[in-house]
Short mmCIF file of C-alpha atoms in Angstrom, two decimals:
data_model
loop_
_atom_site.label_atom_id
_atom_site.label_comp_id
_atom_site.label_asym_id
_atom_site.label_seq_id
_atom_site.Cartn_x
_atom_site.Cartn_y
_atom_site.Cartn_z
CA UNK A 1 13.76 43.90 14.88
CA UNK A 2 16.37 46.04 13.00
CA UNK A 3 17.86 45.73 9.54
CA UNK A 4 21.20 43.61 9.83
CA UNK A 5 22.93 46.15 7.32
CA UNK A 6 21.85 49.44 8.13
CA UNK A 7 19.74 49.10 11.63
CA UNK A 8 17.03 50.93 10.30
CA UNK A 9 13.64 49.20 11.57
CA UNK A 10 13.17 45.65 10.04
CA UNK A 11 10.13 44.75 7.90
CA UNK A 12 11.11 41.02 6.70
CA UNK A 13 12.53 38.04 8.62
CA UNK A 14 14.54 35.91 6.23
CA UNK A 15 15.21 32.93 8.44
CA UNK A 16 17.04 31.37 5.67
CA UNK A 17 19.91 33.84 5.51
CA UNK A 18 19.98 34.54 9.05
CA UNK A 19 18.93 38.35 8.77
CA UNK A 20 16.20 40.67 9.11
CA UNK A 21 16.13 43.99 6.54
CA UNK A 22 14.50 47.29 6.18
CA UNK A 23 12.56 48.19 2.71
CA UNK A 24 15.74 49.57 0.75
CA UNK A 25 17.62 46.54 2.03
CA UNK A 26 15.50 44.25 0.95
CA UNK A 27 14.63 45.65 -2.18
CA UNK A 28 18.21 45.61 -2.90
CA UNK A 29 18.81 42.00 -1.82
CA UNK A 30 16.66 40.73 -4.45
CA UNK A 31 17.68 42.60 -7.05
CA UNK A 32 21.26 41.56 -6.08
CA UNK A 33 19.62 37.52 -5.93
CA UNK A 34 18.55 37.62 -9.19
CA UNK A 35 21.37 38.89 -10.82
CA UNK A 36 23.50 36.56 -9.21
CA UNK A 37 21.16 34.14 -10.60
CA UNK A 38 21.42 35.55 -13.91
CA UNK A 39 25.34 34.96 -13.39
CA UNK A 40 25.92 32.05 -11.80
CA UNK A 41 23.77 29.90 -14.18
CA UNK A 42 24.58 31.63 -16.87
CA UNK A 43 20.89 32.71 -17.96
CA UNK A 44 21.17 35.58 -20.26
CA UNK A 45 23.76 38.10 -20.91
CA UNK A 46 22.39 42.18 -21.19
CA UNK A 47 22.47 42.31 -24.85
CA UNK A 48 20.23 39.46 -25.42
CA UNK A 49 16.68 40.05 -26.22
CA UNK A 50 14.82 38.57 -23.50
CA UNK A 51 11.18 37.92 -23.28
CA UNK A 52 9.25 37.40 -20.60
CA UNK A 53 6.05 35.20 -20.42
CA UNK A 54 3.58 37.47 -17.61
CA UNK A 55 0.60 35.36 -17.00
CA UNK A 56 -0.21 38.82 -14.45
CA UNK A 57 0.30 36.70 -11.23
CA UNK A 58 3.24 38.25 -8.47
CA UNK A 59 5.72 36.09 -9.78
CA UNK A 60 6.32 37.00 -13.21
CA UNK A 61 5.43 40.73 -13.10
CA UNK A 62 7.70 41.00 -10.15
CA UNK A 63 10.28 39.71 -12.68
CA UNK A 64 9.40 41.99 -15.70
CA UNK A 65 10.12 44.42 -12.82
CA UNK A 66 13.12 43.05 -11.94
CA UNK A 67 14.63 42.67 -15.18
CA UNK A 68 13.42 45.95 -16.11
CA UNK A 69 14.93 47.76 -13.23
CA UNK A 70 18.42 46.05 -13.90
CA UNK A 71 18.62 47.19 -16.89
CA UNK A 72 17.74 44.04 -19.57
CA UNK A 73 16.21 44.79 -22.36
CA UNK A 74 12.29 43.05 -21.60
CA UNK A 75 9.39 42.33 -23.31
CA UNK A 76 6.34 40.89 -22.23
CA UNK A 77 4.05 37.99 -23.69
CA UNK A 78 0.88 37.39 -22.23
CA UNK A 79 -1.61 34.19 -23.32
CA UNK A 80 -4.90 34.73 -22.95
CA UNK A 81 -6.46 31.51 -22.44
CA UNK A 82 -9.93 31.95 -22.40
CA UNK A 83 -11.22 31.32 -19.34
CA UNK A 84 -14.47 32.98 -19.30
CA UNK A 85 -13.62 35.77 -16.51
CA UNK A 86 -10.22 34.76 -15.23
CA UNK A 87 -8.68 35.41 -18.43
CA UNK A 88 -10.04 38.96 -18.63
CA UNK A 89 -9.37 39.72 -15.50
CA UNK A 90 -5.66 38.86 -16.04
CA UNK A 91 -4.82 40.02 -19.19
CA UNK A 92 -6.95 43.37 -17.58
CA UNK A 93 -3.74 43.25 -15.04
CA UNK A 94 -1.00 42.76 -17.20
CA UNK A 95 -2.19 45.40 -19.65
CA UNK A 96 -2.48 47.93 -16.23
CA UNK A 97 1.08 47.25 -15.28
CA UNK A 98 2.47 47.38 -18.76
CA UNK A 99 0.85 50.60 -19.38
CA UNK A 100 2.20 52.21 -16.20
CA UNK A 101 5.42 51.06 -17.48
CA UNK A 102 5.26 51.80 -21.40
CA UNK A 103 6.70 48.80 -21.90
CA UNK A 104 6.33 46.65 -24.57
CA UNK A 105 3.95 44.04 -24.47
CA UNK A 106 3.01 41.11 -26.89
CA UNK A 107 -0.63 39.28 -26.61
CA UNK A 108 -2.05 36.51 -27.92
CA UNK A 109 -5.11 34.91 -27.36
CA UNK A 110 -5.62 31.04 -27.57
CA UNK A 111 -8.90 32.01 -29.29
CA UNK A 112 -7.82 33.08 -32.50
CA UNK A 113 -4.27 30.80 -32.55
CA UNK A 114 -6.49 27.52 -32.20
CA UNK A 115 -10.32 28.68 -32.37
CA UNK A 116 -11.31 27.98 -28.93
CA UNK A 117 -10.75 28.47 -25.44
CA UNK A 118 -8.86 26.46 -23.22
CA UNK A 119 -12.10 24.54 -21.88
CA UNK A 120 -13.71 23.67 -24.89
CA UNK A 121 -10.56 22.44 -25.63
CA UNK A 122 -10.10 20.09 -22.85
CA UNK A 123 -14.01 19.03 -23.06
CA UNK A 124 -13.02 17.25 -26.77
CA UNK A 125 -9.61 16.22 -25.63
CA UNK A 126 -8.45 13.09 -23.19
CA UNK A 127 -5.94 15.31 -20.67
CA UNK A 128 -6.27 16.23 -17.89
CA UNK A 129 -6.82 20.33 -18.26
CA UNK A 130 -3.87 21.93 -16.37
CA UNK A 131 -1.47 19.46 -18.35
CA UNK A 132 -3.47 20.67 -21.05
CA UNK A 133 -3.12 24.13 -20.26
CA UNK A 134 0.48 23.79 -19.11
CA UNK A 135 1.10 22.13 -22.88
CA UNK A 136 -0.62 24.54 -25.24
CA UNK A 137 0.80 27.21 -23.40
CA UNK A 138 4.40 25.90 -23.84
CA UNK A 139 3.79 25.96 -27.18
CA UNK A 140 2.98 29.03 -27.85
CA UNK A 141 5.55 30.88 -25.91
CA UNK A 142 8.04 29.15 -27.52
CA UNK A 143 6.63 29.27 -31.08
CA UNK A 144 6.21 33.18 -30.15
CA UNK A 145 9.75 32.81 -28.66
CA UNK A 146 10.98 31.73 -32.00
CA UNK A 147 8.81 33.84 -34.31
CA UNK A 148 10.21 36.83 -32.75
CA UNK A 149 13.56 36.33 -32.77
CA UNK A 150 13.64 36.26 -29.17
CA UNK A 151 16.91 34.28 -27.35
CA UNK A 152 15.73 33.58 -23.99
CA UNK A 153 12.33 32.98 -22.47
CA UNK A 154 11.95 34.35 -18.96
CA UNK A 155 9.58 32.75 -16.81
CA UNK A 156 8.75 33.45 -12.88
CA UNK A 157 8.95 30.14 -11.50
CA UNK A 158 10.29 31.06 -7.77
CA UNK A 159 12.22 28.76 -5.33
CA UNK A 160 9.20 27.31 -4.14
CA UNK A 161 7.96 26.28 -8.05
CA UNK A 162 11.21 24.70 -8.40
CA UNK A 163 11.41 22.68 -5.21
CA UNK A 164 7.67 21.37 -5.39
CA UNK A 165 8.58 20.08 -9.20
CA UNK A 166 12.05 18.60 -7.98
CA UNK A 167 10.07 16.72 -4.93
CA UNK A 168 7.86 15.68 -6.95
CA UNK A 169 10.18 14.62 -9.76
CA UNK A 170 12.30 12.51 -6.92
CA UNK A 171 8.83 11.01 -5.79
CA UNK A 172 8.34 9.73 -9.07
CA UNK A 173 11.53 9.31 -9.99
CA UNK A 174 11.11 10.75 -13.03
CA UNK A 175 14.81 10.58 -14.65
CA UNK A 176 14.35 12.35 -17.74
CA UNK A 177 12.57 15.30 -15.67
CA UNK A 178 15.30 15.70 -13.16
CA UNK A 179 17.90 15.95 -15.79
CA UNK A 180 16.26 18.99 -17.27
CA UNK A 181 15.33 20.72 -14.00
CA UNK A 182 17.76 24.00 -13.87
CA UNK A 183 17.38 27.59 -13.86
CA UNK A 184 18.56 27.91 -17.83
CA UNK A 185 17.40 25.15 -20.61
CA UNK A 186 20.01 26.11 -22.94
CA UNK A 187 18.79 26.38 -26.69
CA UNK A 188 19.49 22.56 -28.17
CA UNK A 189 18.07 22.96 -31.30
CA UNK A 190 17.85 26.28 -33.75
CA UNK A 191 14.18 26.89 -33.42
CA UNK A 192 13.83 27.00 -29.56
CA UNK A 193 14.62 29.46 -26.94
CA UNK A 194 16.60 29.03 -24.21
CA UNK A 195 14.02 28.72 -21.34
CA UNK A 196 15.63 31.15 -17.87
CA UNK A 197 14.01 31.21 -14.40
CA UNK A 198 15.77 34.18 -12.93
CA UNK A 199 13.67 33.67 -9.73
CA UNK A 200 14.70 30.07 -9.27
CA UNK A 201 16.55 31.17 -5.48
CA UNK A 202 13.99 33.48 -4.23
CA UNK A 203 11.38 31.89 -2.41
CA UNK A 204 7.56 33.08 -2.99
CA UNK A 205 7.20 34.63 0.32
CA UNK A 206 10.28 36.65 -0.61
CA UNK A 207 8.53 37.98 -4.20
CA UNK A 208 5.47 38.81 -2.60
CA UNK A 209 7.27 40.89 -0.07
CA UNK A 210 8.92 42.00 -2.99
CA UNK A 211 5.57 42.90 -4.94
CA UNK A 212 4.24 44.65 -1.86
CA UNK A 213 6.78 46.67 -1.49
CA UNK A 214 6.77 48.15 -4.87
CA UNK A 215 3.09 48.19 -4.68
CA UNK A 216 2.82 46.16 -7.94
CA UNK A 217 -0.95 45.45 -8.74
CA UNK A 218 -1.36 41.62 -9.48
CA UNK A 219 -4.08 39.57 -10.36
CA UNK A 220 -4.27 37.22 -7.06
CA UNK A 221 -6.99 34.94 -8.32
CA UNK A 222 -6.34 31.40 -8.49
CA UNK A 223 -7.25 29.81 -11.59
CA UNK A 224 -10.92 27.98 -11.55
CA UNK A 225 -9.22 24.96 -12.59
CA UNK A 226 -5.90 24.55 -10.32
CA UNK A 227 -7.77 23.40 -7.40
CA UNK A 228 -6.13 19.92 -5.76
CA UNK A 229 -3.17 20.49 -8.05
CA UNK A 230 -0.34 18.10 -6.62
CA UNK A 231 2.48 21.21 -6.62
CA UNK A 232 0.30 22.62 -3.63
CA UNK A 233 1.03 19.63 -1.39
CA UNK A 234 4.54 19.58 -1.95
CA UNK A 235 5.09 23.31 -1.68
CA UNK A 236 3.16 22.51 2.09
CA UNK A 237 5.54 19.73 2.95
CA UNK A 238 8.89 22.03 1.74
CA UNK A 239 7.68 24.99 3.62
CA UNK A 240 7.21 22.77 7.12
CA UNK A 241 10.62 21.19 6.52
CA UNK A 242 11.54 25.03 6.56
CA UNK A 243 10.01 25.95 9.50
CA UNK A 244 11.81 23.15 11.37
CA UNK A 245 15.16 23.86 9.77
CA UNK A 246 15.19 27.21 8.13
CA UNK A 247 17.33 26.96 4.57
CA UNK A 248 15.99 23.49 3.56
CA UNK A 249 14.68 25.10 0.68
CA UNK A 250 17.61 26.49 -1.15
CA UNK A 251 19.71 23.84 0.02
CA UNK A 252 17.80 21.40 -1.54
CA UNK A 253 17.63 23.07 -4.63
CA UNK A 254 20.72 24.17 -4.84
CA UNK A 255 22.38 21.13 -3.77
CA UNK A 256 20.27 19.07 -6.94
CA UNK A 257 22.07 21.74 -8.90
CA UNK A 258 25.84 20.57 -7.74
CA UNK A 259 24.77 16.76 -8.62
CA UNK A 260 22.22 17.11 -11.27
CA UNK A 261 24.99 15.23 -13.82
CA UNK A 262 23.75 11.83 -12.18
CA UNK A 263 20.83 11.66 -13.97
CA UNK A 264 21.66 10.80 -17.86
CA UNK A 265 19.53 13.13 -19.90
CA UNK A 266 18.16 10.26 -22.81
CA UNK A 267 15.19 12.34 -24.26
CA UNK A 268 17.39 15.25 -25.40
CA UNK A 269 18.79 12.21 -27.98
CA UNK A 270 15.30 11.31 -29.31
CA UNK A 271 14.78 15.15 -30.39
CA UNK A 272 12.79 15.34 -33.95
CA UNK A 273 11.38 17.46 -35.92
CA UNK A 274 7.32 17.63 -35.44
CA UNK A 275 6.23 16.12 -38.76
CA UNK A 276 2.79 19.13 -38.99
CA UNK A 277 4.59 21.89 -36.96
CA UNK A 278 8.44 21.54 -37.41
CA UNK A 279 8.58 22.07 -33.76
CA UNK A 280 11.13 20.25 -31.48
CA UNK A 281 9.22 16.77 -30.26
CA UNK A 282 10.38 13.26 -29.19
CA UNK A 283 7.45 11.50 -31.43
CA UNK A 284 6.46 11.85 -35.14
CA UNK A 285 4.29 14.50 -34.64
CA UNK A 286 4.56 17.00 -31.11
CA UNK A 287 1.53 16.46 -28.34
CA UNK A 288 0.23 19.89 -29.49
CA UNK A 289 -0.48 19.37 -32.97
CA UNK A 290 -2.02 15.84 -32.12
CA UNK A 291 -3.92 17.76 -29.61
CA UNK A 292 -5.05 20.08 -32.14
CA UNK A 293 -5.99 17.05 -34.30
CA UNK A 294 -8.13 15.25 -31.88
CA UNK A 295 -10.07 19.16 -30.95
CA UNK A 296 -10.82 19.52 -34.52
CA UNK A 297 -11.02 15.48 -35.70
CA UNK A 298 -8.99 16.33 -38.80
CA UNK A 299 -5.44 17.12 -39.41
CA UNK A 300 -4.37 20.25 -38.87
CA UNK A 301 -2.49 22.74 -41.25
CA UNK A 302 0.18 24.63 -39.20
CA UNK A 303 1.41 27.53 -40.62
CA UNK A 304 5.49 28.01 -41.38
CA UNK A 305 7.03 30.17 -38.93
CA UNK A 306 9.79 30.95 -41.18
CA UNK A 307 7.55 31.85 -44.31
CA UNK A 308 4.11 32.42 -42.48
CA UNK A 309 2.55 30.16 -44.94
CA UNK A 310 -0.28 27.87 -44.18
CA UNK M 1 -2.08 55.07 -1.21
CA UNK M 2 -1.91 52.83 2.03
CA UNK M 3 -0.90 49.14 1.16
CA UNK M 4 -3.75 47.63 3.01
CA UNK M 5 -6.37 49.25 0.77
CA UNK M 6 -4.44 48.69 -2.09
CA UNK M 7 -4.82 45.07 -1.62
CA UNK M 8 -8.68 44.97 -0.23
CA UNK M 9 -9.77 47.23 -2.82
CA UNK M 10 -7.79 44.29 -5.44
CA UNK M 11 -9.44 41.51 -3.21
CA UNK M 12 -12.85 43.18 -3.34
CA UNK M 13 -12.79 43.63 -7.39
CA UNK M 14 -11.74 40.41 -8.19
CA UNK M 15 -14.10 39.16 -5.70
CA UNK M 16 -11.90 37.60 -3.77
CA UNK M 17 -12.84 38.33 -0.03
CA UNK M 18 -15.73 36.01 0.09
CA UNK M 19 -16.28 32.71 2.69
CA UNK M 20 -15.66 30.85 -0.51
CA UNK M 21 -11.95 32.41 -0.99
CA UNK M 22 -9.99 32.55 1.69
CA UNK M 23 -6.96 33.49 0.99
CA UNK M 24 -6.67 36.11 3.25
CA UNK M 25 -7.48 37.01 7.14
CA UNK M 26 -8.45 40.51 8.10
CA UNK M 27 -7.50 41.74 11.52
CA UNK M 28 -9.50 43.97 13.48
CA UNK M 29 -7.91 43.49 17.38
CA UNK M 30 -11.97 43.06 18.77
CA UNK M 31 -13.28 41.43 15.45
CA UNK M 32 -10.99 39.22 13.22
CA UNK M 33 -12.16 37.35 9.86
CA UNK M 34 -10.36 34.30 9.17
CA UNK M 35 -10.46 32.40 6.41
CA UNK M 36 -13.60 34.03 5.51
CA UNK M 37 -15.25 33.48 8.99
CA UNK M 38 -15.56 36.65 11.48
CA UNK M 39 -14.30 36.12 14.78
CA UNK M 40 -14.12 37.73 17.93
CA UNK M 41 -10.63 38.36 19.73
CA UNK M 42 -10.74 39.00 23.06
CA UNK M 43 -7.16 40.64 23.72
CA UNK M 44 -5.52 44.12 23.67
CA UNK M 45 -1.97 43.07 22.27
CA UNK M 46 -0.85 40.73 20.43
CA UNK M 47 2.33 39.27 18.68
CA UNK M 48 2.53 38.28 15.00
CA UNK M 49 4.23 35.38 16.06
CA UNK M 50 1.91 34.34 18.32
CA UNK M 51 -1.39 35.50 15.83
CA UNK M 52 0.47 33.08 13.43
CA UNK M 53 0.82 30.22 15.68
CA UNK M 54 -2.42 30.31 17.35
CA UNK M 55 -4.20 30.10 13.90
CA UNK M 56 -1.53 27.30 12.61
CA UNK M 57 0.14 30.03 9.87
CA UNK M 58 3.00 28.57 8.85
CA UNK M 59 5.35 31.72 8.88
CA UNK M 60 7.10 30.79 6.08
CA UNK M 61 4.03 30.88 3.85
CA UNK M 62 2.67 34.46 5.28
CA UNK M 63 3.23 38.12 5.53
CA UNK M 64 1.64 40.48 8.28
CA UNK M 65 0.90 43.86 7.02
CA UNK M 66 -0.16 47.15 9.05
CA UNK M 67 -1.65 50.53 6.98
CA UNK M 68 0.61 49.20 4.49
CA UNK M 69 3.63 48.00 6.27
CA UNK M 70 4.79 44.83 6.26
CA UNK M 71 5.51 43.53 9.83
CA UNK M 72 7.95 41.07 11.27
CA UNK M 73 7.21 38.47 13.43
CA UNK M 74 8.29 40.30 16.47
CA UNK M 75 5.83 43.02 15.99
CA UNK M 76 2.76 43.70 18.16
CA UNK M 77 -0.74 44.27 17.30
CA UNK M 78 -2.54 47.19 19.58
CA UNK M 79 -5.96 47.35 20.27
CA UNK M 80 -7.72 48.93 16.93
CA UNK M 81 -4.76 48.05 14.62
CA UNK M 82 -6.04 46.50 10.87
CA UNK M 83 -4.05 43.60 10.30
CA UNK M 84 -3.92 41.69 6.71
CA UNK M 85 -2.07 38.26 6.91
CA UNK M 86 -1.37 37.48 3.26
CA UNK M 87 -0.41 33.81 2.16
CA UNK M 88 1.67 32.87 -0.26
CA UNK M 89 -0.61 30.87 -1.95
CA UNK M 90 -4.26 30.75 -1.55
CA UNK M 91 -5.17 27.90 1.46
CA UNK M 92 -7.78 26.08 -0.66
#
């Protein structure tokens, strides 16, 4: 098979687009995807400071990389949950990567910002753990986000990510959700981020090719908890529909994009301030700091991110 | 440093190539592990399209690489080629 653009040997099929591309073509088609990402939705502009949360799977060092090699300002924050093992062996990665890069890189560790690890955590708390995990980790990135004086969080949620949440969104019918679903969460209120998912039309095969290619060194474990996780199923049933009909993907993501105004946002109305934190919430006090409550069984004193004082 | 040890030597660390992990099939054209389970294939060529079919890969969640080259689907294995199909996600 030969590389539509130069005729060099092929190494990737890309049904969706209808071509086949050698290793500098390639490389060069995602860059070019994800700053027409960047563009088109209106993500970040270069002289933002841009941070980018690097749990040290593929997906989000492949967009430090990314970012990096088109010239944005980056910064890395990684959480280290602790996950006996797991979360050694991927903070282990991240620091590797960042090293090799001298790039800066911001960690904290759930430890020390709450006292325990994320499965002690979920053994005194009520949730299930990866909507837990998925909370607490929130959180902190954007409490980090905002301590920082950061403007836009980067995450590496790919094509695939973003289709299995909007399936699953339209299953439910989940209104609120699918308002809110886009590659940019613009910053509604003064102490939050805007949230950016410069990967959100690249689909994971494409950014592992990607991470191959450059030889990135990722930590492929899959997390002891994820097993069964719902996202799995529908990333299955997307990735047959593309089999049968190559471009399903993107064109149902993209296509959500084009009518996404049907869906009245209400939530974004209800916006308060947390009454412990000060963080953005729809309740009197936000799901982390109640969270926090019912882990310690007393109320807990949040510290001022503006004056640092307990 | 070829690709295909670059990833087994990150599979092996992190304990990953183990029965209990599969996430990833090695290729050897007389002995193949899939999924964790060593098997014996009994052919001298064979297509990537047609190693993906016959062990129900959907192609869209897997890439074929050879000494560190990733493959498209129209490639063929030889007889003594090491093959790594890696998925997307892990299976299980």
């Amino acid at each position: 098979m030969k590389c539509k653009k130069c005729g060099n040997k092929a190494v990737i099929k890309l049904r969706a687009h209808r071509i086949a591309l050698c290793r500098e073509d390639f490389l060069s088609f995602v860059l070019n995807r994800v700053q027409q990402t960047i563009k088109r939705y209106k993500l970040f502009v270069a002289k933002e400071r841009v941070v980018v949360a690097v749990s040290g799977g593929k997906d989000s060092l492949t967009l430090f990389d990314i970012l990096q090699r088109l010239g944005y300002p980056v910064e890395g924050f990684h959480i280290d949950l602790g996950i006996d093992g797991f979360s050694n062996r991927a903070r282990e990665a991240v620091e590797v990567f960042f090293a090799k890069r001298e790039a800066p890189l911001h960690i904290r560790f759930l430890r020390e910002e709450v006292g325990a690890g994320m499965r002690e955590i979920a053994s005194q708390v009520r949730r299930p753990l990866c909507s837990l995990c998925g909370l607490m980790r929130r959180y902190i990135m954007n409490r980090f986000a905002w301590e920082k004086r950061f403007s836009a969080l980067a995450t590496g949620h790919n094509l695939d990510d973003e289709g299995a949440a909007l399936l699953g969104n339209l299953m439910r019918w989940q209104i609120g959700y699918l308002a809110r679903q886009a590659p940019v969460l613009p910053a509604i209120y003064p102490r939050l981020a805007k949230k950016a998912k410069p990967l959100a039309l690249l689909s994971e095969r494409e950014v592992l090719a990607y991470c191959i290619l450059r030889a990135i060194e990722y930590h492929d474990e899959q997390c002891p908890y994820a097993k069964g996780a719902t996202s799995r199923s529908n990333k299955e049933a997307l990735n047959l529909l593309e089999y049968y009909s190559p471009g399903s993907k993107i064109r149902f993501y993209q296509e959500f994009l084009k009518h996404q105004g049907i869906f009245p946002d209400s939530a974004s109305h209800d916006l308060r301030e947390c009454s412990m934190c000060g963080f953005l919430t729809n309740r009197e006090t936000c799901q982390f700091c109640e969270i926090l409550e019912q882990y310690t069984g007393s109320p807990v004193p949040v510290r001022d991110s503006e004056t640092g004082k307990g | 440093m070829p690709q295909d040890n670059l990833v087994l030597k990150n599979l092996q660390k992190q304990g990953l190539l183990t029965a209990s992990k599969p996430h990833v099939i090695i290729l050897f054209m007389i002995r193949i592990v899939i999924d964790g389970e060593e098997q014996q294939l009994d052919t001298k060529k064979m297509r990537i399209e047609t190693l993906l079919r016959r062990f129900h890969i959907n192609p869209e969640t897997a890439l074929a690489l050879r000494q560190g080259e990733l493959l498209t689907e129209d490639e063929d294995l030889l007889e003594g080629d090491v093959c790594i199909i890696m998925r997307t996600t892990a299976e299980k």
